[in-house]
Amino acid sequence: MAAGFRSAALWVFAGNGRARRFYEAAGWRPDGEAVHEETGGVLVEELRYRRDLLE
């Protein structure tokens, strides 16, 4: 267990296919959580990815 943590989470832009493929190849998986935020007048969607650290 890494420093006592069982899992880790990160956020990635839904439209960033390259980053999503990178994280998925490294064992990260989307957990179904998403947020929509407006930044610079543009609405963006971010997806939360999780990975078990006990592997």
PDB file of C-alpha atoms in Angstrom:
ATOM      1  CA  MET A   1       0.000   0.000   0.000  1.00  0.00           C
ATOM      2  CA  ALA A   2       1.486   3.359  -1.072  1.00  0.00           C
ATOM      3  CA  ALA A   3       1.757   5.588   2.019  1.00  0.00           C
ATOM      4  CA  GLY A   4      -1.387   3.987   3.467  1.00  0.00           C
ATOM      5  CA  PHE A   5      -3.640   4.840   0.504  1.00  0.00           C
ATOM      6  CA  ARG A   6      -5.689   2.142  -1.212  1.00  0.00           C
ATOM      7  CA  SER A   7      -6.588   4.085  -4.362  1.00  0.00           C
ATOM      8  CA  ALA A   8      -5.793   7.266  -6.279  1.00  0.00           C
ATOM      9  CA  ALA A   9      -7.961   9.563  -8.385  1.00  0.00           C
ATOM     10  CA  LEU A  10      -7.346  12.052 -11.163  1.00  0.00           C
ATOM     11  CA  TRP A  11      -9.472  14.229 -13.437  1.00  0.00           C
ATOM     12  CA  VAL A  12      -9.153  14.389 -17.211  1.00  0.00           C
ATOM     13  CA  PHE A  13     -11.025  16.391 -19.853  1.00  0.00           C
ATOM     14  CA  ALA A  14     -13.618  14.156 -21.510  1.00  0.00           C
ATOM     15  CA  GLY A  15     -12.576  15.398 -24.949  1.00  0.00           C
ATOM     16  CA  ASN A  16      -8.896  14.601 -24.411  1.00  0.00           C
ATOM     17  CA  GLY A  17      -8.834  11.177 -26.038  1.00  0.00           C
ATOM     18  CA  ARG A  18      -5.054  10.971 -26.086  1.00  0.00           C
ATOM     19  CA  ALA A  19      -4.776  11.483 -22.313  1.00  0.00           C
ATOM     20  CA  ARG A  20      -7.657   9.093 -21.638  1.00  0.00           C
ATOM     21  CA  ARG A  21      -5.989   6.341 -23.700  1.00  0.00           C
ATOM     22  CA  PHE A  22      -2.700   6.983 -21.875  1.00  0.00           C
ATOM     23  CA  TYR A  23      -4.295   6.647 -18.426  1.00  0.00           C
ATOM     24  CA  GLU A  24      -6.371   3.626 -19.424  1.00  0.00           C
ATOM     25  CA  ALA A  25      -3.253   1.858 -20.741  1.00  0.00           C
ATOM     26  CA  ALA A  26      -1.666   2.491 -17.319  1.00  0.00           C
ATOM     27  CA  GLY A  27      -4.573   0.846 -15.484  1.00  0.00           C
ATOM     28  CA  TRP A  28      -6.735   3.878 -14.648  1.00  0.00           C
ATOM     29  CA  ARG A  29     -10.506   3.520 -15.159  1.00  0.00           C
ATOM     30  CA  PRO A  30     -13.325   6.097 -15.213  1.00  0.00           C
ATOM     31  CA  ASP A  31     -15.549   5.664 -12.158  1.00  0.00           C
ATOM     32  CA  GLY A  32     -18.653   7.365 -13.564  1.00  0.00           C
ATOM     33  CA  GLU A  33     -18.176  10.729 -11.836  1.00  0.00           C
ATOM     34  CA  ALA A  34     -18.177  13.789 -14.100  1.00  0.00           C
ATOM     35  CA  VAL A  35     -18.240  17.545 -13.579  1.00  0.00           C
ATOM     36  CA  HIS A  36     -19.128  20.315 -15.997  1.00  0.00           C
ATOM     37  CA  GLU A  37     -17.435  23.668 -15.571  1.00  0.00           C
ATOM     38  CA  GLU A  38     -17.290  26.865 -17.543  1.00  0.00           C
ATOM     39  CA  THR A  39     -13.835  28.263 -18.097  1.00  0.00           C
ATOM     40  CA  GLY A  40     -13.045  31.128 -20.439  1.00  0.00           C
ATOM     41  CA  GLY A  41     -16.633  31.055 -21.671  1.00  0.00           C
ATOM     42  CA  VAL A  42     -16.353  27.397 -22.708  1.00  0.00           C
ATOM     43  CA  LEU A  43     -18.234  24.566 -21.005  1.00  0.00           C
ATOM     44  CA  VAL A  44     -15.918  21.617 -20.380  1.00  0.00           C
ATOM     45  CA  GLU A  45     -16.578  18.161 -18.977  1.00  0.00           C
ATOM     46  CA  GLU A  46     -14.062  16.421 -16.751  1.00  0.00           C
ATOM     47  CA  LEU A  47     -14.154  12.720 -15.882  1.00  0.00           C
ATOM     48  CA  ARG A  48     -12.777  11.211 -12.705  1.00  0.00           C
ATOM     49  CA  TYR A  49     -10.473   8.227 -13.094  1.00  0.00           C
ATOM     50  CA  ARG A  50      -9.428   5.884 -10.292  1.00  0.00           C
ATOM     51  CA  ARG A  51      -6.745   3.273  -9.822  1.00  0.00           C
ATOM     52  CA  ASP A  52      -6.298   0.692  -7.110  1.00  0.00           C
ATOM     53  CA  LEU A  53      -2.873   1.037  -5.486  1.00  0.00           C
ATOM     54  CA  LEU A  54      -2.888  -2.480  -4.048  1.00  0.00           C
ATOM     55  CA  GLU A  55      -2.024  -4.155  -7.365  1.00  0.00           C
TER      56      GLU A  55
END
